[in-house]
Coordinates of C-alpha atoms and ligand atoms in Angstrom, one line a residue:
X1 CA 3.9 -0.1 3.7
X2 CA 3.0 3.5 3.5
X3 CA 6.6 4.6 4.3
X4 CA 8.3 2.4 1.7
X5 CA 11.0 4.4 0.0
X6 CA 10.6 7.5 2.1
X7 CA 13.9 6.8 3.8
X8 CA 15.6 8.1 0.6
X9 CA 15.7 11.9 0.7
X10 CA 13.1 12.7 -1.8
X11 CA 13.8 15.2 -4.5
X12 CA 10.2 16.3 -4.5
X13 CA 10.6 17.9 -1.2
X14 CA 11.5 21.6 -1.5
X15 CA 12.6 24.0 1.2
X16 CA 10.0 26.7 1.6
X17 CA 12.3 29.4 0.1
X18 CA 12.9 27.3 -3.0
X19 CA 9.4 27.1 -4.1
X20 CA 8.5 28.9 -7.3
X21 CA 5.1 30.5 -8.1
X22 CA 4.8 28.2 -11.1
X23 CA 5.2 25.1 -8.8
X24 CA 2.6 26.5 -6.4
X25 CA 0.2 27.3 -9.2
X26 CA 0.6 23.8 -10.7
X27 CA 0.0 22.2 -7.3
X28 CA -3.1 24.3 -6.7
X29 CA -4.4 23.4 -10.2
X30 CA -4.0 19.7 -9.3
X31 CA -5.9 20.2 -6.0
X32 CA -8.6 22.2 -7.8
X33 CA -9.0 19.4 -10.3
X34 CA -9.6 17.0 -7.4
X35 CA -6.5 15.0 -8.0
X36 CA -5.1 13.2 -4.9
X37 CA -1.7 14.3 -3.8
X38 CA 0.5 11.2 -3.1
X39 CA 3.5 11.0 -0.7
X40 CA 6.4 11.2 -3.2
X41 CA 4.9 14.0 -5.3
X42 CA 5.8 17.6 -5.1
X43 CA 3.9 19.6 -2.5
X44 CA 4.5 23.0 -0.9
X45 CA 6.4 22.9 2.4
X46 CA 3.5 24.6 4.2
X47 CA 1.0 22.0 2.8
X48 CA 3.2 19.2 4.2
X49 CA 3.5 21.0 7.6
X50 CA -0.2 21.6 7.8
X51 CA -0.9 17.9 7.2
X52 CA 1.7 16.7 9.7
X53 CA 0.2 19.0 12.3
X54 CA -3.4 18.0 11.7
X55 CA -2.8 14.3 11.1
X56 CA -0.5 13.9 14.1
X57 CA -2.8 15.8 16.4
X58 CA -5.6 13.6 15.1
X59 CA -3.6 10.5 15.9
X60 CA -2.7 11.7 19.4
X61 CA -6.4 12.4 20.0
X62 CA -7.3 8.8 19.1
X63 CA -4.7 7.5 21.5
X64 CA -5.4 9.9 24.4
X65 CA -9.1 9.3 23.7
X66 CA -8.7 5.7 24.9
X67 CA -8.3 6.9 28.4
X68 CA -11.7 8.3 29.4
X69 CA -13.5 5.2 28.1
X70 CA -10.8 2.8 29.3
X71 CA -11.8 4.1 32.7
X72 CA -15.0 2.1 32.5
X73 CA -13.7 -1.1 31.1
X74 CA -13.6 -2.9 34.4
X75 CA -16.9 -1.4 35.6
X76 CA -19.1 -2.0 32.5
X77 CA -22.5 -3.2 33.8
X78 CA -22.7 -6.4 31.8
X79 CA -20.4 -8.7 29.8
X80 CA -22.0 -7.6 26.5
X81 CA -21.4 -3.9 27.3
X82 CA -17.8 -4.7 28.4
X83 CA -17.1 -6.5 25.1
X84 CA -18.6 -3.6 23.1
X85 CA -16.6 -1.0 25.0
X86 CA -13.4 -3.1 24.7
X87 CA -13.8 -3.4 20.9
X88 CA -14.4 0.4 20.7
X89 CA -11.3 1.3 22.7
X90 CA -9.3 -1.1 20.5
X91 CA -10.7 0.5 17.4
X92 CA -9.4 3.9 18.7
X93 CA -6.0 2.5 19.1
X94 CA -6.2 1.2 15.5
X95 CA -7.2 4.7 14.3
X96 CA -4.2 6.2 16.0
X97 CA -1.9 3.7 14.3
X98 CA -3.4 4.3 10.8
X99 CA -3.1 8.0 11.4
X100 CA 0.5 7.9 12.6
X101 CA 1.3 5.8 9.4
X102 CA -0.4 8.4 7.2
X103 CA 1.6 11.2 8.8
X104 CA 4.8 9.1 8.4
X105 CA 4.3 9.2 4.6
X106 CA 5.0 13.0 4.9
X107 CA 8.5 12.2 6.2
X108 CA 8.1 12.6 9.9
X109 CA 8.9 9.7 12.2
X110 CA 6.6 8.2 14.8
X111 CA 9.2 9.0 17.4
X112 CA 9.2 12.7 16.6
X113 CA 5.4 12.8 16.7
X114 CA 5.2 10.9 20.0
X115 CA 8.0 13.1 21.4
X116 CA 6.0 16.2 20.5
X117 CA 3.0 14.8 22.3
X118 CA 4.9 13.8 25.4
X119 CA 6.7 17.1 25.6
X120 CA 3.4 19.0 25.4
X121 CA 4.3 20.6 22.1
X122 CA 1.6 18.9 20.1
X123 CA -2.1 19.3 20.8
X124 CA -4.8 16.6 21.0
X125 CA -8.5 17.2 21.0
X126 CA -9.8 19.3 23.9
X127 CA -12.7 16.8 24.5
X128 CA -10.5 14.2 26.1
X129 CA -9.6 16.4 29.0
X130 CA -13.0 15.9 30.6
X131 CA -13.7 13.1 33.1
X132 CA -16.0 10.1 32.7
X133 CA -17.9 10.2 36.0
X134 CA -20.7 7.8 35.4
X135 CA -21.6 4.9 33.1
X136 CA -23.9 7.2 31.1
X137 CA -20.7 9.2 30.1
X138 CA -19.8 6.1 27.9
X139 CA -23.1 6.6 26.1
X140 CA -22.7 10.3 25.8
X141 CA -19.2 9.9 24.4
X142 CA -20.4 7.5 21.7
X143 CA -23.4 9.6 20.8
X144 CA -21.9 13.0 21.0
X145 CA -18.1 12.8 20.7
X146 CA -18.1 10.1 18.0
X147 CA -21.1 11.9 16.4
X148 CA -19.1 15.1 16.2
X149 CA -16.0 13.2 15.1
X150 CA -17.9 11.6 12.2
X151 CA -19.3 15.0 11.1
X152 CA -15.7 16.3 10.9
X153 CA -14.2 13.2 9.5
X154 CA -16.6 12.2 6.6
X155 CA -15.4 15.2 4.6
X156 CA -11.8 14.2 5.4
X157 CA -12.4 11.1 3.3
X158 CA -12.2 13.6 0.4
X159 CA -9.1 15.3 1.7
X160 CA -6.6 16.1 -1.1
X161 CA -3.9 14.1 0.5
X162 CA -4.3 10.5 -0.5
X163 CA -3.1 8.5 2.5
X164 CA -5.1 10.6 5.0
X165 CA -8.3 10.4 2.8
X166 CA -7.9 6.6 2.5
X167 CA -7.3 6.1 6.3
X168 CA -10.4 8.1 7.0
X169 CA -12.7 5.8 5.0
X170 CA -12.1 2.9 7.4
X171 CA -12.0 5.2 10.5
X172 CA -15.4 6.6 9.6
X173 CA -17.0 3.2 9.2
X174 CA -15.9 2.3 12.7
X175 CA -16.9 5.7 14.1
X176 CA -20.4 5.3 12.8
X177 CA -20.7 2.0 14.7
X178 CA -19.3 3.8 17.8
X179 CA -21.9 6.5 17.4
X180 CA -24.8 4.1 17.1
X181 CA -23.6 2.1 20.2
X182 CA -23.5 5.3 22.2
X183 CA -27.0 6.3 21.1
X184 CA -28.4 2.9 21.8
X185 CA -26.8 3.0 25.3
X186 CA -28.4 6.4 26.0
X187 CA -31.7 5.0 24.7
X188 CA -31.6 2.1 27.1
X189 CA -30.9 4.4 30.0
X190 CA -33.7 6.8 28.9
X191 CA -36.1 3.9 28.8
X192 CA -35.0 2.6 32.2
X193 CA -35.6 3.8 35.7
X194 CA -35.9 7.5 36.7
X195 CA -32.4 7.3 38.1
X196 CA -31.0 5.9 34.9
X197 CA -32.7 8.7 32.9
X198 CA -31.3 11.3 35.3
X199 CA -27.9 9.9 34.8
X200 CA -28.3 10.2 31.0
X201 CA -29.4 13.8 31.3
X202 CA -26.5 14.6 33.6
X203 CA -24.0 13.1 31.1
X204 CA -25.6 15.2 28.3
X205 CA -25.4 18.3 30.5
X206 CA -21.7 17.8 30.9
X207 CA -20.7 16.7 27.4
X208 CA -22.8 18.9 25.2
X209 CA -20.7 22.1 25.3
X210 CA -17.3 20.3 25.1
X211 CA -18.6 18.4 22.1
X212 CA -19.4 21.6 20.3
X213 CA -15.8 22.8 21.1
X214 CA -14.4 19.8 19.2
X215 CA -15.0 21.6 15.9
X216 CA -12.5 24.3 16.9
X217 CA -12.7 28.1 17.1
X218 CA -15.3 30.1 15.3
X219 CA -14.5 30.7 11.6
X220 CA -13.4 34.2 12.3
X221 CA -10.8 33.0 14.8
X222 CA -9.7 29.9 12.9
X223 CA -6.2 30.7 11.7
X224 CA -5.7 27.6 9.5
X225 CA -9.1 27.3 7.9
X226 CA -8.8 29.5 4.8
X227 CA -5.6 27.9 3.6
X228 CA -6.7 24.4 4.5
X229 CA -9.9 24.9 2.6
X230 CA -8.1 26.2 -0.4
X231 CA -5.9 23.1 -0.4
X232 CA -9.0 20.9 0.1
X233 CA -7.6 19.4 3.3
X234 CA -10.8 20.8 5.0
X235 CA -14.0 20.8 2.9
X236 CA -16.2 22.7 5.4
X237 CA -15.4 25.3 7.9
X238 CA -15.5 24.7 11.7
X239 CA -18.8 26.6 12.1
X240 CA -20.4 24.8 9.1
X241 CA -19.6 21.4 10.7
X242 CA -20.7 22.5 14.1
X243 CA -24.0 23.7 12.7
X244 CA -24.5 20.3 10.9
X245 CA -23.8 18.5 14.2
X246 CA -26.4 20.6 16.1
X247 CA -29.0 20.1 13.4
X248 CA -28.6 16.3 13.4
X249 CA -28.2 15.9 17.2
X250 CA -31.1 18.2 18.5
X251 CA -33.8 15.9 17.2
X252 CA -32.0 12.9 18.6
X253 CA -32.0 14.4 22.0
X254 CA -35.7 15.1 21.6
X255 CA -36.3 11.4 20.7
X256 CA -34.4 10.4 23.8
X257 CA -36.6 12.7 25.9
X258 CA -33.5 14.6 27.0
X259 CA -33.0 18.4 27.2
X260 CA -29.9 19.9 25.6
X261 CA -28.5 22.4 28.1
X262 CA -28.9 25.5 26.0
X263 CA -31.7 28.0 26.5
X264 CA -31.1 29.5 23.1
X265 CA -31.4 26.3 21.2
X266 CA -34.4 26.7 18.9
X267 CA -35.5 25.6 15.4
X268 CA -35.3 28.5 13.0
X269 CA -37.7 27.9 10.1
X270 CA -36.3 30.8 8.1
X271 CA -32.7 29.5 8.0
X272 CA -33.7 25.8 8.2
X273 CA -31.2 25.3 11.0
X274 CA -31.2 25.3 14.8
X275 CA -30.1 28.5 16.5
X276 CA -27.9 27.8 19.5
X277 CA -26.1 29.7 22.2
X278 CA -22.6 31.1 22.4
X279 CA -19.8 28.7 23.4
X280 CA -17.7 29.6 26.4
X281 CA -14.5 30.2 24.5
X282 CA -12.6 31.0 27.7
X283 CA -13.1 27.4 28.8
X284 CA -11.9 26.1 25.4
X285 CA -8.7 28.2 25.6
X286 CA -8.1 27.1 29.2
X287 CA -8.3 23.4 28.1
X288 CA -6.0 24.1 25.2
X289 CA -3.6 25.8 27.5
X290 CA -3.4 22.6 29.6
X291 CA -5.7 23.7 32.4
X292 CA -8.8 21.5 31.7
X293 CA -10.1 19.1 34.4
X294 CA -8.0 16.2 33.3
X295 CA -5.1 17.5 31.1
X296 CA -2.4 16.6 33.7
X297 CA -3.9 13.2 34.5
X298 CA -4.1 12.3 30.7
X299 CA -0.5 13.3 30.0
X300 CA 0.8 11.5 33.1
X301 CA -0.9 8.3 32.1
X302 CA 0.4 8.6 28.5
X303 CA 4.0 9.2 29.7
X304 CA 3.8 6.3 32.1
X305 CA 2.4 4.0 29.3
X306 CA 5.1 5.1 27.0
X307 CA 7.8 4.4 29.6
X308 CA 6.3 1.0 30.5
X309 CA 6.2 0.1 26.9
X310 CA 9.9 0.7 26.3
X311 CA 10.7 -3.0 26.6
X312 CA 8.2 -3.9 23.9
X313 CA 9.8 -1.4 21.5
X314 CA 13.3 -2.7 22.3
X315 CA 12.1 -6.3 21.9
X316 CA 10.5 -5.5 18.5
X317 CA 13.7 -3.8 17.3
X318 CA 15.8 -6.7 18.4
X319 CA 13.5 -9.2 16.7
X320 CA 13.5 -7.1 13.5
X321 CA 17.4 -6.9 13.6
X322 CA 17.6 -10.7 14.1
X323 CA 15.3 -11.4 11.1
X324 CA 17.2 -8.9 8.9
X325 CA 20.5 -10.6 9.8
X326 CA 19.0 -14.0 9.1
X327 CA 17.6 -12.8 5.7
X328 CA 21.0 -11.2 4.8
X329 CA 22.9 -14.5 5.6
Ligands
BYC1 N1 -8.9 20.7 20.5 O1 -7.3 27.2 12.9 P1 -8.0 26.1 13.6 C1 -11.9 11.1 17.7 C2 -6.4 24.1 17.6 S1 -10.6 12.1 17.9 C3 -7.6 21.0 20.6 O2 -9.4 26.0 13.4 P2 -7.6 23.6 12.1 C4 -12.3 10.2 18.8 C5 -5.8 23.8 16.3 O3 -5.1 22.6 16.3 C6 -11.1 13.7 17.3 N2 -7.1 21.9 19.7 O4 -7.3 24.7 13.2 C7 -11.3 9.5 19.4 C8 -5.0 25.0 16.1 O5 -3.8 25.0 16.9 P3 -2.3 24.8 16.3 C9 -10.0 14.5 16.7 C10 -7.9 22.4 18.8 O6 -6.6 22.5 12.2 C11 -11.6 8.6 20.5 C12 -5.8 26.1 16.7 O7 -6.7 25.5 17.7 N3 -10.3 14.8 15.4 O8 -12.5 11.3 16.8 O9 -7.8 24.2 10.8 C13 -12.9 8.4 20.9 C14 -6.7 26.9 15.7 O10 -7.7 26.1 15.1 C15 -9.3 22.1 18.7 C16 -9.5 15.5 14.6 O11 -8.3 15.7 15.0 C17 -9.8 21.2 19.6 N4 -11.1 20.8 19.6 O12 -9.0 23.0 12.6 C18 -13.9 9.1 20.2 C19 -9.9 15.8 13.2 N5 -9.8 22.8 17.7 O13 -2.3 23.4 15.7 C20 -13.6 10.0 19.2 C21 -8.9 16.4 12.3 C22 -8.8 23.6 17.2 O14 -2.1 25.9 15.3 N6 -8.6 17.7 12.6 N7 -7.7 23.4 17.8 O15 -1.4 24.9 17.5 C23 -9.4 18.8 12.1 O16 -10.3 18.6 11.4 C24 -8.9 20.2 12.5 O17 -7.5 20.1 12.9 C25 -9.8 20.9 13.5 C26 -9.1 22.3 13.8 C27 -11.2 21.1 13.0 C28 -9.8 20.1 14.8

């Protein structure tokens, strides 16, 4: 439905060199007036490219993000936990699909986007290159990873590009359920035996820093932020969102009786925020370069799933062609 009519080459799409200053000014005025930009309306080529990059990477993250949690589906400790985890992993698949659809409204095909992921050209979130070693990791992912995702995604509900903003409304509702199930799982472990609490602490120790990296490089090193904020794709900078996440999460860790693995973490009454330690950016860059603990495994699995699903895509196309022929007759 999003892509209706996009198969006709749309006149509103300029080549970068053809854009006039007047067009760009008029576009910026619309953005400044908080108007939503819709698929067939004029937009600068760079705005379109930025959105395709961000939305497709976001979609890929949702799809690759099913793997670390999927790892525990057959080993969940009870039927209730299994049902909850299954629902969550299915939600992530749904998010990926809304996001691919939102990106398609910009004139890029699903095949192109998936091709870029499979060839290694397109990124996905660094966080999904870490392993899920124990059941507590499922709690830590819900609490921290979905918690960080919501912090980043709530402002995206006000993104200037209509289809992305609208997709985010539903995604955020589901993510907040995910975050709460993760926190509740951690709470149950923390109120359980000593061994269960130790497992929860170990998961926090391993997921804390990678969760902070989800927000991207520091503002000074974020090459896209200034332009994305001017276009109101991003509403807050990477560092602002990271700080909000730390401020919300530190008291939750205290409530759980867990220690965040950062000696520099301390409440600062003067700023009204928590101070926290320096992120190991060399680790972040290694993960982005494909050298994280699970990058290769994640991509191998995704490629295999894509190949194994070829017959489904072929069958769907054959079915669509048959229906189209029947309708035409
Ligand atoms: N990992 O200039 P910057 C989820 C890249 S899924 C990998 O600050 P920008 C969930 C960045 O792409 C969570 N790459 O960029 C699913 C850029 O490289 P390129 C995913 C990263 O775009 C299942 C370069 O570094 N959420 O919620 O202004 C289970 C410079 O960065 C990362 C989204 O995708 C990273 N962490 O800001 C549970 C949200 N950080 O493209 C949960 C939408 C940065 O030039 N995306 N890079 O080669 C965004 O909000 C923004 O794209 C970011 C980065 C804040 C992530």
